[in-house]
CSV table of C-alpha atoms and ligand atoms in Angstrom, one decimal:
chain,number,residue,atom,x,y,z
D,1,MET,CA,114.5,88.3,96.4
D,2,ILE,CA,113.6,85.6,93.8
D,3,LYS,CA,114.8,87.9,91.0
D,4,ALA,CA,118.1,88.5,92.8
D,5,LEU,CA,118.6,84.8,93.3
D,6,ARG,CA,117.9,84.2,89.7
D,7,LEU,CA,120.4,86.8,88.6
D,8,LEU,CA,123.0,85.1,90.8
D,9,LEU,CA,122.2,81.6,89.6
D,10,LEU,CA,121.9,82.4,85.9
D,11,PRO,CA,125.7,82.9,85.3
D,12,ALA,CA,126.5,79.8,87.3
D,13,LEU,CA,123.9,77.7,85.4
D,14,LEU,CA,125.2,79.0,82.1
D,15,ALA,CA,128.8,78.3,83.1
D,16,ALA,CA,127.9,74.7,84.1
D,17,ALA,CA,126.0,74.2,80.8
D,18,THR,CA,128.8,75.5,78.6
D,19,GLY,CA,131.3,73.6,80.7
D,20,ALA,CA,129.5,70.3,80.0
D,21,ALA,CA,129.1,71.1,76.4
D,22,LEU,CA,132.8,72.0,76.1
D,23,ALA,CA,133.9,68.7,77.5
D,24,GLN,CA,132.0,67.0,74.7
D,25,ASN,CA,133.0,69.5,72.1
D,26,PRO,CA,135.3,68.3,69.4
D,27,ILE,CA,138.9,69.3,69.2
D,28,LYS,CA,138.9,71.8,66.3
D,29,VAL,CA,141.9,71.6,63.9
D,30,GLY,CA,142.3,74.2,61.2
D,31,GLU,CA,143.7,73.2,57.8
D,32,PHE,CA,144.5,75.8,55.1
D,33,ALA,CA,145.3,74.4,51.7
D,34,SER,CA,145.3,75.2,48.0
D,35,LEU,CA,142.2,73.1,47.1
D,36,THR,CA,141.7,75.0,43.9
D,37,GLY,CA,143.8,77.1,41.6
D,38,LYS,CA,147.3,76.7,40.3
D,39,GLU,CA,148.6,74.3,42.8
D,40,ALA,CA,145.4,72.4,43.5
D,41,ALA,CA,147.2,69.1,43.2
D,42,PHE,CA,149.2,70.0,46.3
D,43,GLY,CA,146.2,71.0,48.4
D,44,GLN,CA,144.0,68.1,47.3
D,45,SER,CA,146.6,65.5,48.1
D,46,SER,CA,147.6,67.0,51.4
D,47,HIS,CA,144.0,67.3,52.4
D,48,LYS,CA,143.2,63.7,51.6
D,49,GLY,CA,146.1,62.5,53.7
D,50,THR,CA,145.1,64.8,56.6
D,51,LEU,CA,141.5,63.8,56.4
D,52,LEU,CA,142.4,60.1,56.4
D,53,ALA,CA,144.4,60.6,59.6
D,54,ILE,CA,141.6,62.5,61.3
D,55,GLU,CA,139.1,59.8,60.4
D,56,GLU,CA,141.3,57.1,61.7
D,57,LEU,CA,142.0,59.0,64.9
D,58,ASN,CA,138.3,59.5,65.5
D,59,ALA,CA,137.5,55.8,64.8
D,60,THR,CA,139.9,54.9,67.6
D,61,GLY,CA,138.5,57.3,70.2
D,62,GLY,CA,140.0,60.7,69.2
D,63,ALA,CA,142.1,62.3,72.0
D,64,LEU,CA,141.4,63.5,75.6
D,65,GLY,CA,138.0,61.8,75.4
D,66,ARG,CA,137.0,64.0,72.5
D,67,GLN,CA,136.6,63.6,68.7
D,68,PHE,CA,138.6,65.7,66.2
D,69,GLU,CA,136.9,68.1,63.9
D,70,LEU,CA,138.9,69.1,60.8
D,71,ILE,CA,137.9,72.6,59.5
D,72,THR,CA,139.5,73.0,56.0
D,73,GLU,CA,139.7,76.3,54.2
D,74,ASP,CA,140.8,76.8,50.5
D,75,ASN,CA,143.2,79.6,49.7
D,76,GLN,CA,142.7,79.0,46.0
D,77,SER,CA,146.5,79.0,45.5
D,78,LYS,CA,146.3,82.8,45.8
D,79,GLN,CA,148.7,85.1,47.5
D,80,GLY,CA,147.2,86.9,50.5
D,81,GLU,CA,144.4,84.4,51.0
D,82,SER,CA,146.2,82.2,53.6
D,83,ALA,CA,146.6,85.1,56.0
D,84,THR,CA,142.8,85.9,55.8
D,85,ILE,CA,141.8,82.2,56.2
D,86,VAL,CA,144.1,81.6,59.1
D,87,LYS,CA,142.8,84.6,61.0
D,88,LYS,CA,139.3,83.3,60.4
D,89,LEU,CA,140.2,79.8,61.6
D,90,ILE,CA,141.7,81.2,64.8
D,91,SER,CA,139.2,84.0,65.7
D,92,ARG,CA,135.9,82.6,64.4
D,93,ASP,CA,136.3,78.8,64.5
D,94,GLN,CA,138.7,78.8,67.5
D,95,VAL,CA,140.9,76.0,66.2
D,96,VAL,CA,143.5,74.8,68.7
D,97,ALA,CA,146.2,74.1,66.0
D,98,LEU,CA,146.8,74.7,62.3
D,99,LEU,CA,147.9,72.2,59.6
D,100,GLY,CA,149.3,73.7,56.5
D,101,GLU,CA,150.6,74.7,54.0
D,102,VAL,CA,152.3,72.7,51.3
D,103,ALA,CA,153.9,75.7,49.5
D,104,SER,CA,156.5,77.6,51.5
D,105,GLY,CA,155.3,81.0,50.3
D,106,ARG,CA,151.8,80.4,51.8
D,107,SER,CA,153.2,78.9,55.0
D,108,LEU,CA,155.3,82.1,55.4
D,109,GLU,CA,152.1,84.2,55.1
D,110,ALA,CA,150.3,82.3,57.8
D,111,ALA,CA,153.1,81.7,60.2
D,112,PRO,CA,153.3,85.2,61.8
D,113,ILE,CA,149.5,85.1,62.5
D,114,ALA,CA,149.7,81.7,64.2
D,115,GLN,CA,152.7,82.9,66.2
D,116,ASN,CA,150.9,86.0,67.3
D,117,TYR,CA,147.9,84.1,68.5
D,118,LYS,CA,150.1,81.4,70.1
D,119,ILE,CA,148.3,78.7,68.0
D,120,PRO,CA,150.7,75.9,67.0
D,121,MET,CA,151.1,75.4,63.3
D,122,ILE,CA,152.6,72.3,61.6
D,123,SER,CA,153.5,72.5,58.0
D,124,PRO,CA,153.3,69.1,56.4
D,125,SER,CA,155.7,69.8,53.5
D,126,SER,CA,157.0,73.4,53.3
D,127,THR,CA,160.7,73.0,52.9
D,128,ASN,CA,162.1,76.6,52.9
D,129,PRO,CA,164.1,77.1,56.2
D,130,ARG,CA,162.5,80.5,56.9
D,131,VAL,CA,159.1,78.9,57.6
D,132,THR,CA,159.9,77.6,61.0
D,133,GLU,CA,162.2,80.6,61.7
D,134,MET,CA,159.0,82.7,61.9
D,135,GLY,CA,158.6,81.7,65.6
D,136,SER,CA,158.4,79.2,68.4
D,137,TYR,CA,154.9,78.0,67.5
D,138,ILE,CA,155.8,77.0,63.9
D,139,PHE,CA,156.8,73.4,63.1
D,140,ARG,CA,157.2,71.1,60.1
D,141,VAL,CA,157.4,67.3,59.7
D,142,CYS,CA,159.5,67.3,56.5
D,143,PHE,CA,163.2,67.9,55.6
D,144,ILE,CA,164.4,71.4,54.6
D,145,ASP,CA,165.8,72.7,51.4
D,146,PRO,CA,169.5,72.9,52.4
D,147,PHE,CA,169.3,69.1,52.6
D,148,GLN,CA,167.2,68.7,49.5
D,149,GLY,CA,169.5,71.1,47.5
D,150,THR,CA,172.6,69.3,48.6
D,151,ALA,CA,171.1,65.9,47.8
D,152,MET,CA,170.2,66.9,44.3
D,153,ALA,CA,173.6,68.5,43.7
D,154,LYS,CA,175.3,65.3,44.7
D,155,PHE,CA,172.8,63.3,42.6
D,156,ALA,CA,173.5,65.5,39.5
D,157,GLN,CA,177.2,64.9,39.9
D,158,LYS,CA,177.5,61.3,41.0
D,159,SER,CA,174.5,59.7,39.3
D,160,LEU,CA,173.8,61.9,36.3
D,161,HIS,CA,177.5,62.7,35.8
D,162,LEU,CA,176.8,66.4,35.0
D,163,LYS,CA,179.6,69.0,35.1
D,164,LYS,CA,178.0,72.1,33.7
D,165,VAL,CA,174.5,72.9,34.8
D,166,ALA,CA,172.0,75.7,34.1
D,167,LEU,CA,169.7,77.1,36.8
D,168,LEU,CA,166.2,78.2,36.0
D,169,THR,CA,164.6,79.7,39.1
D,170,SER,CA,161.1,81.1,39.8
D,171,VAL,CA,161.9,84.5,41.4
D,172,SER,CA,158.4,84.9,42.7
D,173,SER,CA,158.5,81.7,44.8
D,174,PRO,CA,160.5,81.7,48.1
D,175,TYR,CA,160.7,77.9,47.8
D,176,SER,CA,162.3,78.2,44.3
D,177,VAL,CA,164.8,80.9,45.3
D,178,GLY,CA,165.9,79.0,48.4
D,179,LEU,CA,166.3,75.6,46.7
D,180,ALA,CA,168.3,77.2,43.8
D,181,LYS,CA,170.7,78.8,46.3
D,182,TYR,CA,171.3,75.6,48.3
D,183,PHE,CA,171.7,73.5,45.1
D,184,LYS,CA,174.2,76.1,43.7
D,185,GLU,CA,176.3,76.2,46.9
D,186,THR,CA,176.8,72.5,47.0
D,187,PHE,CA,177.2,71.9,43.3
D,188,ALA,CA,180.0,74.5,43.2
D,189,ALA,CA,181.6,73.1,46.4
D,190,ILE,CA,181.9,69.6,44.9
D,191,GLY,CA,183.5,70.9,41.7
D,192,GLY,CA,180.5,71.4,39.4
D,193,GLU,CA,179.9,74.6,37.4
D,194,ILE,CA,176.7,76.6,37.3
D,195,THR,CA,177.3,77.9,33.8
D,196,ILE,CA,174.2,80.1,33.4
D,197,GLU,CA,171.3,81.3,35.6
D,198,GLN,CA,167.9,82.2,34.2
D,199,LYS,CA,164.7,83.4,35.9
D,200,TYR,CA,161.0,83.2,35.5
D,201,SER,CA,157.8,84.0,37.6
D,202,GLU,CA,154.9,81.8,38.7
D,203,GLY,CA,152.3,81.6,36.0
D,204,ASP,CA,154.7,82.2,33.1
D,205,LYS,CA,154.0,80.1,30.1
D,206,ASP,CA,156.7,80.8,27.6
D,207,PHE,CA,160.3,79.9,28.5
D,208,LYS,CA,161.8,80.0,25.0
D,209,ALA,CA,164.0,83.0,25.6
D,210,GLN,CA,165.6,81.5,28.8
D,211,LEU,CA,166.0,78.1,27.1
D,212,THR,CA,167.6,79.6,24.0
D,213,ALA,CA,170.1,81.3,26.2
D,214,ILE,CA,170.7,78.1,28.1
D,215,LYS,CA,171.2,76.2,24.8
D,216,ALA,CA,173.8,78.7,23.7
D,217,ALA,CA,175.7,78.3,27.0
D,218,GLY,CA,176.5,74.7,26.3
D,219,VAL,CA,175.5,73.0,29.5
D,220,ASP,CA,174.7,69.3,30.2
D,221,GLY,CA,171.7,69.6,32.3
D,222,ILE,CA,169.1,72.1,33.8
D,223,PHE,CA,168.1,72.3,37.4
D,224,VAL,CA,164.5,73.7,37.7
D,225,PRO,CA,163.6,74.2,41.4
D,226,GLY,CA,160.0,75.1,40.7
D,227,TYR,CA,156.4,73.8,40.8
D,228,TYR,CA,154.9,71.2,38.5
D,229,THR,CA,153.0,73.4,36.0
D,230,GLU,CA,156.1,75.4,35.0
D,231,ALA,CA,158.5,72.4,35.3
D,232,ALA,CA,156.3,70.5,32.8
D,233,LEU,CA,156.1,73.5,30.4
D,234,ILE,CA,159.8,74.1,30.7
D,235,SER,CA,160.7,70.5,29.9
D,236,LYS,CA,158.3,70.5,26.9
D,237,GLN,CA,159.8,73.6,25.4
D,238,ALA,CA,163.3,72.5,26.1
D,239,ARG,CA,162.7,69.3,24.1
D,240,GLU,CA,161.2,71.4,21.3
D,241,LEU,CA,164.5,73.2,21.2
D,242,GLU,CA,166.2,69.9,21.0
D,243,LEU,CA,167.7,70.0,24.4
D,244,THR,CA,167.9,66.3,25.2
D,245,PHE,CA,170.0,66.3,28.4
D,246,PRO,CA,168.6,65.7,31.9
D,247,ILE,CA,166.2,68.3,33.4
D,248,PHE,CA,165.7,67.9,37.1
D,249,GLY,CA,164.1,69.5,40.1
D,250,GLY,CA,162.8,69.1,43.7
D,251,ASP,CA,159.6,68.1,45.5
D,252,GLY,CA,157.7,70.9,43.8
D,253,TRP,CA,157.5,68.7,40.7
D,254,GLU,CA,155.4,66.1,42.4
D,255,ALA,CA,151.9,65.9,40.8
D,256,PRO,CA,150.2,63.8,38.2
D,257,GLN,CA,149.9,67.0,36.2
D,258,LEU,CA,153.6,66.9,35.6
D,259,ILE,CA,153.2,64.0,33.2
D,260,GLU,CA,149.8,65.2,32.0
D,261,ILE,CA,151.2,68.6,30.9
D,262,GLY,CA,154.7,67.5,30.0
D,263,GLY,CA,153.9,64.2,28.3
D,264,LYS,CA,156.8,62.6,26.4
D,265,ALA,CA,159.1,65.5,27.3
D,266,MET,CA,159.2,64.2,30.9
D,267,LYS,CA,161.3,61.2,29.8
D,268,GLY,CA,164.7,61.5,31.4
D,269,THR,CA,163.7,64.0,34.0
D,270,TYR,CA,164.3,63.6,37.7
D,271,TYR,CA,163.1,65.1,41.0
D,272,SER,CA,163.6,64.7,44.7
D,273,THR,CA,160.8,64.2,47.1
D,274,HIS,CA,159.8,62.9,50.5
D,275,TYR,CA,158.4,59.4,49.9
D,276,SER,CA,157.7,56.8,47.3
D,277,PRO,CA,154.6,54.5,47.3
D,278,GLU,CA,157.0,51.8,45.9
D,279,ASN,CA,158.7,51.6,49.3
D,280,SER,CA,158.0,48.1,50.6
D,281,SER,CA,158.0,48.9,54.3
D,282,PRO,CA,154.9,47.8,56.1
D,283,ALA,CA,154.2,51.4,57.2
D,284,VAL,CA,154.1,52.7,53.6
D,285,GLN,CA,152.2,49.7,52.1
D,286,ASN,CA,149.6,49.8,54.9
D,287,PHE,CA,149.1,53.5,54.2
D,288,VAL,CA,148.9,53.0,50.4
D,289,LYS,CA,146.2,50.3,51.0
D,290,LYS,CA,144.1,52.4,53.4
D,291,PHE,CA,144.4,55.5,51.1
D,292,ARG,CA,143.3,53.6,48.0
D,293,ALA,CA,140.4,52.1,49.8
D,294,ARG,CA,139.2,55.6,51.0
D,295,PHE,CA,139.9,57.5,47.8
D,296,ALA,CA,138.6,55.5,44.8
D,297,GLY,CA,141.9,53.6,44.2
D,298,GLU,CA,144.1,56.7,44.1
D,299,THR,CA,147.8,56.1,45.0
D,300,PRO,CA,148.9,58.6,47.7
D,301,ASP,CA,151.9,60.9,46.8
D,302,ALA,CA,154.3,62.8,49.1
D,303,MET,CA,151.9,65.5,50.0
D,304,ALA,CA,149.3,62.9,51.1
D,305,ALA,CA,151.9,61.0,53.2
D,306,LEU,CA,153.1,64.2,54.8
D,307,GLY,CA,149.6,65.5,55.4
D,308,TYR,CA,148.8,62.2,57.1
D,309,ASP,CA,151.9,62.4,59.3
D,310,SER,CA,151.4,66.1,60.2
D,311,ALA,CA,147.9,65.3,61.7
D,312,MET,CA,149.2,62.2,63.5
D,313,VAL,CA,152.1,64.1,65.0
D,314,LEU,CA,149.7,66.8,66.2
D,315,ALA,CA,147.3,64.2,67.8
D,316,ASP,CA,150.3,62.5,69.5
D,317,ALA,CA,151.3,65.8,71.0
D,318,ILE,CA,147.8,66.6,72.1
D,319,LYS,CA,147.6,63.3,73.9
D,320,ARG,CA,151.0,63.8,75.6
D,321,ALA,CA,150.1,67.4,76.6
D,322,GLY,CA,146.8,66.3,78.1
D,323,THR,CA,145.4,69.7,76.9
D,324,THR,CA,144.8,71.7,73.8
D,325,GLU,CA,146.0,74.9,75.4
D,326,GLY,CA,148.4,76.7,73.0
D,327,PRO,CA,151.6,77.1,75.0
D,328,LYS,CA,151.4,73.5,76.5
D,329,LEU,CA,150.6,72.0,73.1
D,330,ARG,CA,153.5,73.9,71.6
D,331,THR,CA,155.9,72.4,74.2
D,332,ALA,CA,154.5,68.9,73.5
D,333,ILE,CA,155.0,69.2,69.7
D,334,ALA,CA,158.5,70.5,70.3
D,335,ALA,CA,159.2,67.4,72.4
D,336,THR,CA,158.2,65.0,69.6
D,337,LYS,CA,160.8,62.2,69.4
D,338,GLY,CA,161.0,59.3,67.0
D,339,TYR,CA,157.2,59.4,66.1
D,340,ASP,CA,157.0,56.5,63.6
D,341,GLY,CA,155.0,57.6,60.6
D,342,VAL,CA,154.6,56.9,56.8
D,343,THR,CA,157.5,59.2,55.9
D,344,GLY,CA,159.8,57.8,58.5
D,345,LYS,CA,160.5,58.8,62.1
D,346,THR,CA,159.7,62.4,63.1
D,347,THR,CA,161.9,64.0,65.7
D,348,ILE,CA,161.4,67.7,66.1
D,349,ASP,CA,164.8,69.4,66.5
D,350,SER,CA,165.7,72.7,68.2
D,351,HIS,CA,164.8,74.6,65.1
D,352,ARG,CA,161.4,72.9,65.0
D,353,ASN,CA,162.3,71.0,61.8
D,354,ALA,CA,162.4,67.3,61.1
D,355,THR,CA,165.3,65.3,59.5
D,356,LYS,CA,164.2,62.7,56.9
D,357,ALA,CA,165.5,60.8,53.9
D,358,ALA,CA,164.8,62.1,50.4
D,359,VAL,CA,163.9,59.9,47.4
D,360,VAL,CA,164.7,60.5,43.8
D,361,ILE,CA,162.0,59.8,41.2
D,362,THR,CA,162.2,59.6,37.4
D,363,VAL,CA,159.6,59.5,34.7
D,364,LYS,CA,159.6,56.2,32.7
D,365,ASP,CA,157.0,55.0,30.3
D,366,GLY,CA,154.7,57.7,31.4
D,367,ALA,CA,154.8,56.9,35.1
D,368,PHE,CA,156.8,57.9,38.2
D,369,LYS,CA,159.6,55.4,39.1
D,370,PHE,CA,161.7,55.2,42.2
D,371,VAL,CA,165.5,55.7,41.5
D,372,GLU,CA,167.3,56.0,44.8
D,373,SER,CA,167.0,57.0,48.4
D,374,ILE,CA,169.3,59.7,49.9
D,375,THR,CA,169.8,59.6,53.7
D,376,PRO,CA,170.7,62.8,55.6
G,1,LIG,N1,158.4,71.8,49.4
G,1,LIG,C1,157.5,72.6,48.6
G,1,LIG,C2,157.5,74.1,49.2
G,1,LIG,O1,158.1,74.3,50.2
G,1,LIG,C3,156.1,72.1,48.5
G,1,LIG,C4,156.0,70.7,48.2
G,1,LIG,C5,156.1,69.7,49.2
G,1,LIG,C6,155.7,70.3,46.9
G,1,LIG,C7,155.9,68.3,48.8
G,1,LIG,C8,155.5,68.9,46.6
G,1,LIG,C9,155.7,67.9,47.5
G,1,LIG,O2,157.0,75.0,48.6
């Protein structure tokens, strides 16, 4: 009799105990990032911004009476790793949402898994349109490349006065291929000429053959929609070949390594990105101050700002949803309207994207300098 009672009571006791524990359990948020490897600058910056947001949220009470726990995994900038890591974050760590990635290629790897498990994923800064097309649980808090490509095509024509441009695209990066396409479409539509198109792959180090062909084509500028390592090497080798005209790209250029690797060759280069720490708005200046205090005087870049905003948009949605349950949280993120962050107001549209201004940056006296802001 006693034994039977015990058997009956045990599950009830266990359920009560786990229920109480669950109420105090932190809200687990999974972050996947390139903390090491080729694009470590992206992952490190984005992570610092995300971490600052989570710490601030926890200091002001978290959400739903619970604290946040950020579980960060490194994909080493390697292809294939993001899928493995995201599966682990969902199945083993039971995260309620995912933040990541910076690079579009790695967001594209993770998105089908998040979609399949109905775990909302917010990319802070992947700009390729296909990322959010992967499914109803996939969001981003940044602009997309059709806008960025158009913005840079107009900038090339109106501000740099370029008529004949060469395209140098990384064929192994979905981001690069997409941005090249959108730039080309607009530049041609507004009367510019893409005189020559050359290709490379991620990790390439020698661009002399492509640059020699570009030199022979007689252009007045090169658009390089790639990541910072190659963009810096390309600029350096172009200057060695005495190509003195503007070389310009998109947000993938943003990293201190661009100047470290490229050195003097970066003079007269331009790129578009999501934010400038020189922006005098109180939201930006307040963020810059908090970030510097937290990370040894470091000035936050675009990935840091977007990482911060992605975590804040997620927390805002969790509070509005009143739950961390996947489908309800998804609906709350989709309903985000005018969330006021560091990178401007985030409104999630019907394609789960955000619309924001771009800024153009140049390199002057070995430092990044704000040139102009381009509104959508
Ligand atoms: N937009 C780039 C991509 O989609 C990543 C990136 C974002 C790089 C912001 C720098 C700054 O791959």
